[in-house]
PDB file of C-alpha atoms in Angstrom:
ATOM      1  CA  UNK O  26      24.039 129.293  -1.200  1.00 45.00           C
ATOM      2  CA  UNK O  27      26.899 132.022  -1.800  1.00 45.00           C
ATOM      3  CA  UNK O  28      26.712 132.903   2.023  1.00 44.00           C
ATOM      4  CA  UNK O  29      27.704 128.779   2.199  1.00 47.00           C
ATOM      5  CA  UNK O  30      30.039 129.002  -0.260  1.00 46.00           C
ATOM      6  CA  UNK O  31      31.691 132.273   1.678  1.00 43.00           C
ATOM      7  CA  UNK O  32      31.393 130.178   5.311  1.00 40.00           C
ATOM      8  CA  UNK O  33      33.458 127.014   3.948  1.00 37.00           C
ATOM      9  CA  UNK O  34      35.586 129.506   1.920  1.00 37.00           C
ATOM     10  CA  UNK O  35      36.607 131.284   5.238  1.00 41.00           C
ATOM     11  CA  UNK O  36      36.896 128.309   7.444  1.00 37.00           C
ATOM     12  CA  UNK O  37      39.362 126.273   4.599  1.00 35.00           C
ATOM     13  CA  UNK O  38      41.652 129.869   4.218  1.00 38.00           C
ATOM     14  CA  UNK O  39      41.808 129.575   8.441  1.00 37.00           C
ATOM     15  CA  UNK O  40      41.866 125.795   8.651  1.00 38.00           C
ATOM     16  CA  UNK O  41      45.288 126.307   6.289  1.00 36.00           C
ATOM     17  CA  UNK O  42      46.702 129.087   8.676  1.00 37.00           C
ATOM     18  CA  UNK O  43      46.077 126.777  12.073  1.00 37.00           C
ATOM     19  CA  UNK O  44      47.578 123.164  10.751  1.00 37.00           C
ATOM     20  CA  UNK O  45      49.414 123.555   7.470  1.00 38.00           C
ATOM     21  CA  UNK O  46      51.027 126.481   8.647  1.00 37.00           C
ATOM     22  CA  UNK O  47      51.382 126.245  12.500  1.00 39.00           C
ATOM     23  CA  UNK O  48      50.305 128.890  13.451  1.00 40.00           C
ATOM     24  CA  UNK O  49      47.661 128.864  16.103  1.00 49.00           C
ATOM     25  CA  UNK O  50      47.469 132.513  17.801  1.00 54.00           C
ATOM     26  CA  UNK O  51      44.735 133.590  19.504  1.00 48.00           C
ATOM     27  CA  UNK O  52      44.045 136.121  16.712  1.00 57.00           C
ATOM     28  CA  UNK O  53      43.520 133.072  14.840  1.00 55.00           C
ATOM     29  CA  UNK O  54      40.831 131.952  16.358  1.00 49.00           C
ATOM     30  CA  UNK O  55      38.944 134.437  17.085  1.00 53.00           C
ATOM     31  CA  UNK O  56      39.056 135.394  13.332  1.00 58.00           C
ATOM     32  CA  UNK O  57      37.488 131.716  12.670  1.00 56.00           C
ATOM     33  CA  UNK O  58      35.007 132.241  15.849  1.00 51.00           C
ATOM     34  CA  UNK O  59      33.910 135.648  13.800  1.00 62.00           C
ATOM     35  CA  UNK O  60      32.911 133.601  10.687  1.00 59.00           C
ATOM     36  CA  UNK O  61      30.912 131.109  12.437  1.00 56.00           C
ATOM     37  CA  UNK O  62      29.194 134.069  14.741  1.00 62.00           C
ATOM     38  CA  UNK O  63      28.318 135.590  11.314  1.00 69.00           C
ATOM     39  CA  UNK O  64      26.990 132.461   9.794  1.00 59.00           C
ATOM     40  CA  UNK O  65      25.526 131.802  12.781  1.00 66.00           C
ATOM     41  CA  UNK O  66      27.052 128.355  13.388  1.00 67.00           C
ATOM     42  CA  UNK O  67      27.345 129.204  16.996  1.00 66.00           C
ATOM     43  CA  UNK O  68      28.397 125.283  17.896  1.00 72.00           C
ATOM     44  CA  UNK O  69      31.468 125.664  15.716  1.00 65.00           C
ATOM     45  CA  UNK O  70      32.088 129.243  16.695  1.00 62.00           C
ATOM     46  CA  UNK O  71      32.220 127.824  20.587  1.00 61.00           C
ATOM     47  CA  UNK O  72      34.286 124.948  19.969  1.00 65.00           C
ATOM     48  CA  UNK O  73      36.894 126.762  18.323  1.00 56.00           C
ATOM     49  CA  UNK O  74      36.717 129.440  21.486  1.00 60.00           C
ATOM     50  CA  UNK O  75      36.922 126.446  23.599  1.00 63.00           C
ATOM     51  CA  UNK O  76      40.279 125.058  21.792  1.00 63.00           C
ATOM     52  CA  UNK O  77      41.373 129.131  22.197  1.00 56.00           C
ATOM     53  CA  UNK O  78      41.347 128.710  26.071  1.00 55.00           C
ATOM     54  CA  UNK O  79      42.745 125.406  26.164  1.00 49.00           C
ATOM     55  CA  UNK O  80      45.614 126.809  24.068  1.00 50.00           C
ATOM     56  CA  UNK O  81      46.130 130.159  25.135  1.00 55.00           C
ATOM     57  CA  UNK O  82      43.995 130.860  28.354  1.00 55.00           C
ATOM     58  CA  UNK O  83      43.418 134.799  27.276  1.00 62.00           C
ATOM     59  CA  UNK O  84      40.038 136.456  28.429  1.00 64.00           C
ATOM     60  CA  UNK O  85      39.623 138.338  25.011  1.00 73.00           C
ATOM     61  CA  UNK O  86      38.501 134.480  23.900  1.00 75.00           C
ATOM     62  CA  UNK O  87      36.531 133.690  27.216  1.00 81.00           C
ATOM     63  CA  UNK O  88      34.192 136.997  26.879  1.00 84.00           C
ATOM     64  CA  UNK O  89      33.898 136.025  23.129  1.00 78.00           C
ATOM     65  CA  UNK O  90      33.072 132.647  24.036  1.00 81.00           C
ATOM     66  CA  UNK O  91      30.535 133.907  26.582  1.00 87.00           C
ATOM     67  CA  UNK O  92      29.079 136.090  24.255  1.00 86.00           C
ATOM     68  CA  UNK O  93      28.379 133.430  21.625  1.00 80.00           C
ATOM     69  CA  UNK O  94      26.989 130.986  24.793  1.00 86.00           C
ATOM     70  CA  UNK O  95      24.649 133.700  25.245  1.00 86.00           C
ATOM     71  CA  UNK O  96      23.614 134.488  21.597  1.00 81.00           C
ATOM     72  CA  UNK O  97      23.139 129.921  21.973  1.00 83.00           C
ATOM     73  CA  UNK O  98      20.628 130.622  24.279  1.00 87.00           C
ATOM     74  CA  UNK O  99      22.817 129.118  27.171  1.00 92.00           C
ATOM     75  CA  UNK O 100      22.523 132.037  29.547  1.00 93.00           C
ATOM     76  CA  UNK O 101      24.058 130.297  32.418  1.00 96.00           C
ATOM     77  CA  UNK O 102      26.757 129.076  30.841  1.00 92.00           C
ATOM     78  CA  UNK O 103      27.772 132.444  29.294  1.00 93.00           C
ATOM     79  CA  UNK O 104      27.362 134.070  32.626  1.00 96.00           C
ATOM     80  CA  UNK O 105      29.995 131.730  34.580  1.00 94.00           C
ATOM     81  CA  UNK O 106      32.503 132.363  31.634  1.00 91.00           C
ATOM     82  CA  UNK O 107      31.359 136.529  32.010  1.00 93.00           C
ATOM     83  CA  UNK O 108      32.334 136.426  36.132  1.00 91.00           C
ATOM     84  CA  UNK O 109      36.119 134.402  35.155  1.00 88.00           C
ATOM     85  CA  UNK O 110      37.239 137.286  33.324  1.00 90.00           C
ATOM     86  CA  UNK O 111      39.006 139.657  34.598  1.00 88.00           C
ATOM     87  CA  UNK O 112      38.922 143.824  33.141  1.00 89.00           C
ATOM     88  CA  UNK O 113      35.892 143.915  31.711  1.00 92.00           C
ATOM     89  CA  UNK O 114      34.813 145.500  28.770  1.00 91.00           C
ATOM     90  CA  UNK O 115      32.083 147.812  28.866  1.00 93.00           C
ATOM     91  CA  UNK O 116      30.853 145.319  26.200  1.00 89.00           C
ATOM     92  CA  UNK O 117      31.034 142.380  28.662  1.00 93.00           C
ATOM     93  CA  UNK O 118      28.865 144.469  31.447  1.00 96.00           C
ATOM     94  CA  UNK O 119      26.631 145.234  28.378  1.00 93.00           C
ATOM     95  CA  UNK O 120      26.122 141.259  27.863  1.00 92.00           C
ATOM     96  CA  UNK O 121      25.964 140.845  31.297  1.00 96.00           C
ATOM     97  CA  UNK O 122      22.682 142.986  31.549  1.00 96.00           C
ATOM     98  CA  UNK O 123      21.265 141.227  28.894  1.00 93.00           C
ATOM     99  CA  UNK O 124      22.284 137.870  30.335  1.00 95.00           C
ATOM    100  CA  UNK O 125      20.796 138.988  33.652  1.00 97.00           C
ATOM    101  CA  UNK O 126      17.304 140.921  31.966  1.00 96.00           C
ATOM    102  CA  UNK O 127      17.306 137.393  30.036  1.00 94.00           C
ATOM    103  CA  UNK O 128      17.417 135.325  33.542  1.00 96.00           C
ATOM    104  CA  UNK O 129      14.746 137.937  35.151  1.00 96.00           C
ATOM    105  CA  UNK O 130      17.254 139.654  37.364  1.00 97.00           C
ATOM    106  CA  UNK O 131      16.561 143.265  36.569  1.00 97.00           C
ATOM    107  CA  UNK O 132      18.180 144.600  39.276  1.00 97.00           C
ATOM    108  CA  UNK O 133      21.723 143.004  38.369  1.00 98.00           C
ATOM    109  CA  UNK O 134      20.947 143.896  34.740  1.00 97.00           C
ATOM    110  CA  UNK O 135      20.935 147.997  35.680  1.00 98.00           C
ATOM    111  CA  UNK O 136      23.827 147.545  37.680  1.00 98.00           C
ATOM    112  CA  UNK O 137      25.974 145.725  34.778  1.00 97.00           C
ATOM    113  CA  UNK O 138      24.288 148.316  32.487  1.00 96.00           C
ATOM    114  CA  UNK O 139      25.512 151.415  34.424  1.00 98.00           C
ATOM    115  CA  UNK O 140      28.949 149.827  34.313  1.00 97.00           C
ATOM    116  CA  UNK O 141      29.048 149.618  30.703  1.00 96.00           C
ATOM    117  CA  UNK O 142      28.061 153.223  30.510  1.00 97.00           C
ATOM    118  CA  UNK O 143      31.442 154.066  32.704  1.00 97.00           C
ATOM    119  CA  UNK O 144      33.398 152.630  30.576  1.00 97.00           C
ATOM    120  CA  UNK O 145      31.864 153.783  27.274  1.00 95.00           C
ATOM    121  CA  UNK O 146      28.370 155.373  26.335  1.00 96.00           C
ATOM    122  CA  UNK O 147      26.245 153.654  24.145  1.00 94.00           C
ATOM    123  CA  UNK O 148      22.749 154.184  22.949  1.00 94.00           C
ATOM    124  CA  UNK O 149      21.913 150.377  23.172  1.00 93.00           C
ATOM    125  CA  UNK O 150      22.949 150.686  26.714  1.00 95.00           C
ATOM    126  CA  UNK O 151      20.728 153.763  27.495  1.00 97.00           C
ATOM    127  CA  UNK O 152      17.766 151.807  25.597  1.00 95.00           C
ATOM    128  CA  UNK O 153      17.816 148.478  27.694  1.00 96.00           C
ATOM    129  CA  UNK O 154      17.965 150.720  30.954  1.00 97.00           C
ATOM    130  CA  UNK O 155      14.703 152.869  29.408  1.00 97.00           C
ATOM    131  CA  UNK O 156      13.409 149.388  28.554  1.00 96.00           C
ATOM    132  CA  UNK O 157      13.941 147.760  32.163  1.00 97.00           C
ATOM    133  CA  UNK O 158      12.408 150.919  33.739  1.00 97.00           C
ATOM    134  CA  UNK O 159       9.349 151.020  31.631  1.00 97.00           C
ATOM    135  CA  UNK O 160       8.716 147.375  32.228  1.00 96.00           C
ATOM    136  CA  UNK O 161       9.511 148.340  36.135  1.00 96.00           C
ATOM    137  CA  UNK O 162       6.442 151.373  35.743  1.00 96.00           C
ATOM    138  CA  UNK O 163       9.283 153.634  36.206  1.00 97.00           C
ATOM    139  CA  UNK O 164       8.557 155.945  33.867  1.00 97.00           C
ATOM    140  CA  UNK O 165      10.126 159.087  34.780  1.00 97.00           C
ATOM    141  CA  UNK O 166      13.720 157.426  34.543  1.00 97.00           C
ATOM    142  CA  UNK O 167      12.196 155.161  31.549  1.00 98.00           C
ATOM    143  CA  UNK O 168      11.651 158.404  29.625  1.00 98.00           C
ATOM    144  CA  UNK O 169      15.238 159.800  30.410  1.00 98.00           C
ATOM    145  CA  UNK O 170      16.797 156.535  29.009  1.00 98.00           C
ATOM    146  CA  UNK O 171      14.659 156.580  26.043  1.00 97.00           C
ATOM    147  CA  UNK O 172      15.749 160.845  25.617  1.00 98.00           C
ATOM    148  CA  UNK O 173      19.182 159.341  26.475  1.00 98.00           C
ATOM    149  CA  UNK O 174      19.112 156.898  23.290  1.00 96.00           C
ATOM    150  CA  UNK O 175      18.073 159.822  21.117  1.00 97.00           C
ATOM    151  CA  UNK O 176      20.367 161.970  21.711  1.00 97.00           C
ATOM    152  CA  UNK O 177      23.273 159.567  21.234  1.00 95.00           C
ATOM    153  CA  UNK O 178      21.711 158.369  17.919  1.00 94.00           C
ATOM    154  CA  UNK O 179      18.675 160.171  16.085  1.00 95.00           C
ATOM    155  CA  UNK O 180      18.226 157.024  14.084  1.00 93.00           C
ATOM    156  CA  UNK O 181      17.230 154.853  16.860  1.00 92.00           C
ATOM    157  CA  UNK O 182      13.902 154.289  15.540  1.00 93.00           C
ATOM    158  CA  UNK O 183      12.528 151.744  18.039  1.00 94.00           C
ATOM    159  CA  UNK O 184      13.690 154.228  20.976  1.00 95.00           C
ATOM    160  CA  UNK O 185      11.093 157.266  19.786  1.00 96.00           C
ATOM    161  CA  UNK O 186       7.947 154.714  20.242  1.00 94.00           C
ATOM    162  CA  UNK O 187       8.891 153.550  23.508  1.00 96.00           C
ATOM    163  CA  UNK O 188       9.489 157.186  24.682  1.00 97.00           C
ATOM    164  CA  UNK O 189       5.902 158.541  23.372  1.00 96.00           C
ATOM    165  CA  UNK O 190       4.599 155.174  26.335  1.00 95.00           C
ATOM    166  CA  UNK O 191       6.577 156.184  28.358  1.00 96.00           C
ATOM    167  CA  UNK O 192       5.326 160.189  28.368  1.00 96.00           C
ATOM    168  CA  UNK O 193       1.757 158.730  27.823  1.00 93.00           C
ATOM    169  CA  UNK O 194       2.261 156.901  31.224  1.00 93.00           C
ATOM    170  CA  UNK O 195       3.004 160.497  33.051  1.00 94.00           C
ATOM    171  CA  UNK O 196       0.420 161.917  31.209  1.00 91.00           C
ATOM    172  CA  UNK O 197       2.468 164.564  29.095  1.00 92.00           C
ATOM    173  CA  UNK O 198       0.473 164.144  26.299  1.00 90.00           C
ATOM    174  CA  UNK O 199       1.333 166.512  24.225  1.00 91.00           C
ATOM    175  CA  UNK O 200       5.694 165.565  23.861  1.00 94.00           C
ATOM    176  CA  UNK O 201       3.734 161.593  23.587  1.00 93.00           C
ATOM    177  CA  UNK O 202       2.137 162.486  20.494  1.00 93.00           C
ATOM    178  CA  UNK O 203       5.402 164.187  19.324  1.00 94.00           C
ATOM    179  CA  UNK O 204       7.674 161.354  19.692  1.00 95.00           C
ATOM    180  CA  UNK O 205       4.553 158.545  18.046  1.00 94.00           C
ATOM    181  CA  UNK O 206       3.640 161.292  15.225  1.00 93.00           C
ATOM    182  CA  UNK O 207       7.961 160.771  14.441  1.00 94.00           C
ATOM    183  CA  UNK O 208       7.225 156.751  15.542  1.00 93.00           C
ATOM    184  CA  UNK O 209       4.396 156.544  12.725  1.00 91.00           C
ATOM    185  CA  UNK O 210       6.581 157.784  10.565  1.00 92.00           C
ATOM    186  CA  UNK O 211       9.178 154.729  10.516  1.00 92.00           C
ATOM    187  CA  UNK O 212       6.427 152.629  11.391  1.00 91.00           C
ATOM    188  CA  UNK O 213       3.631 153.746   9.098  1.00 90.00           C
ATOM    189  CA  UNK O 214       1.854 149.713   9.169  1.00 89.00           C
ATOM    190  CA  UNK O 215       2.654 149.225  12.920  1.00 89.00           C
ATOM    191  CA  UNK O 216      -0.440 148.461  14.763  1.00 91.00           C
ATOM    192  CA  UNK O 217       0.893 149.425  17.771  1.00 91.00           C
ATOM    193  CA  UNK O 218       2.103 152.220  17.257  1.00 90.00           C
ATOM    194  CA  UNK O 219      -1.236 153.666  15.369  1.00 90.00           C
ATOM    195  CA  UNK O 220      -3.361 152.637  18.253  1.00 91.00           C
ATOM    196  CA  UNK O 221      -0.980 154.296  20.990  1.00 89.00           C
ATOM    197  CA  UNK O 222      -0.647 157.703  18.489  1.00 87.00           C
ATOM    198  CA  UNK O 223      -4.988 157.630  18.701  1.00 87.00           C
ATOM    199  CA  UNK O 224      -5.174 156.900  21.966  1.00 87.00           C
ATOM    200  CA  UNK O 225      -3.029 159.990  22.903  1.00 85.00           C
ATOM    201  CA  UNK O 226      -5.095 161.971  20.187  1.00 81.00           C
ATOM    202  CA  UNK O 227      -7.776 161.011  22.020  1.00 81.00           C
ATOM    203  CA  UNK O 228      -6.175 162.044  25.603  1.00 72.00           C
ATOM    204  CA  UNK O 229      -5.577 165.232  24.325  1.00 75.00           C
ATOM    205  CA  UNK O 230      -9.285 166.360  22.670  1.00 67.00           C
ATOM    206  CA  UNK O 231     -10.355 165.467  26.347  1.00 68.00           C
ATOM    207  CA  UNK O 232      -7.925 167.806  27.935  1.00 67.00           C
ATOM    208  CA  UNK O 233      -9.426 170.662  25.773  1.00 58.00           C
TER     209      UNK O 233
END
């Protein structure tokens, strides 16, 4: 109810600044796009991007407006908006990977991926590339994404499990069971992650 109350709070102070005031810059929208996006009204958040590029024609709101097309599960829309704009962002090449890992093209995906980490490294970047390559049964590179991830941010939590699979998969059993001992630890009720820490356990009483 309060997160309501907030929503048509924001959207009456902006309403005021576009038509009692005038004033219709494309900061403006995008501000109102934001408070849909974090409501989640992504209908309302694309129609007022929409009105943005009928107004002012600026790629800021056409990668915003592909972003929230993609977040609507409208993948091909968000991707014809993604290849109209020029001087990409490295997060537009980020959405692009997920718009292209979302469409089964992992191949594109890794390519737009890379070319968000040229123009700015990010540990969700170097986790959808160990992702990709673990689903790919590369697990060499898989394994230097996932290392990647950590590095960048400790706190990745997710990023520690899938790197214990990945090591499991080359059978380096022992740095496994390091990375799912620290995995059970955030995850102490996960199934998953129990069954993989045994069944490296288990791998390593055999090598003995």
């Amino acid at each position: 109810m309060k997160k309501n109350a907030l929503t048509l709070f924001c959207f009456f102070a902006l309403f005021f600044t576009f038509y009692a005031q005038g004033n219709d810059s494309l900061d403006d929208y995008l501000d109102m796009a934001a408070v849909f996006k974090e409501s989640f009204e992504y209908d309302k958040a694309e129609s007022v991007l929409e009105k943005a590029i009928l107004d002012n024609g600026e790629p800021k709101a056409r990668s915003f407006l592909a972003r929230i097309k993609f977040l609507n599960a409208e993948p091909e829309k968000a991707l014809r908006l993604f290849k109209s704009v020029k001087n990409k962002s490295w997060l537009d090449y980020f959405y692009l990977g997920l718009i292209y890992e979302d469409l089964g093209n992992n191949k594109s995906a890794i390519l737009n991926y890379k070319k968000s980490l040229d123009h700015k490294t990010s540990s969700i970047t170097f986790f959808r590339l160990g992702r990709i390559n673990l689903k790919n049964k590369d697990y060499n590179k898989a394994a230097k994404y996932f290392r990647d991830t950590i590095k960048l941010d400790p706190s990745f939590r997710i990023a520690y499990y899938y790197l214990g699979l990945s090591l499991c998969e080359v059978d380096n059993f022992k740095q496994a069971y390091r990375y799912l001992s620290k995995a059970i630890n955030f995850y102490p009720k996960n199934k998953k992650v129990l069954r993989s820490l045994n069944l490296v356990k288990a791998d390593i009483e055999l090598s003995h």
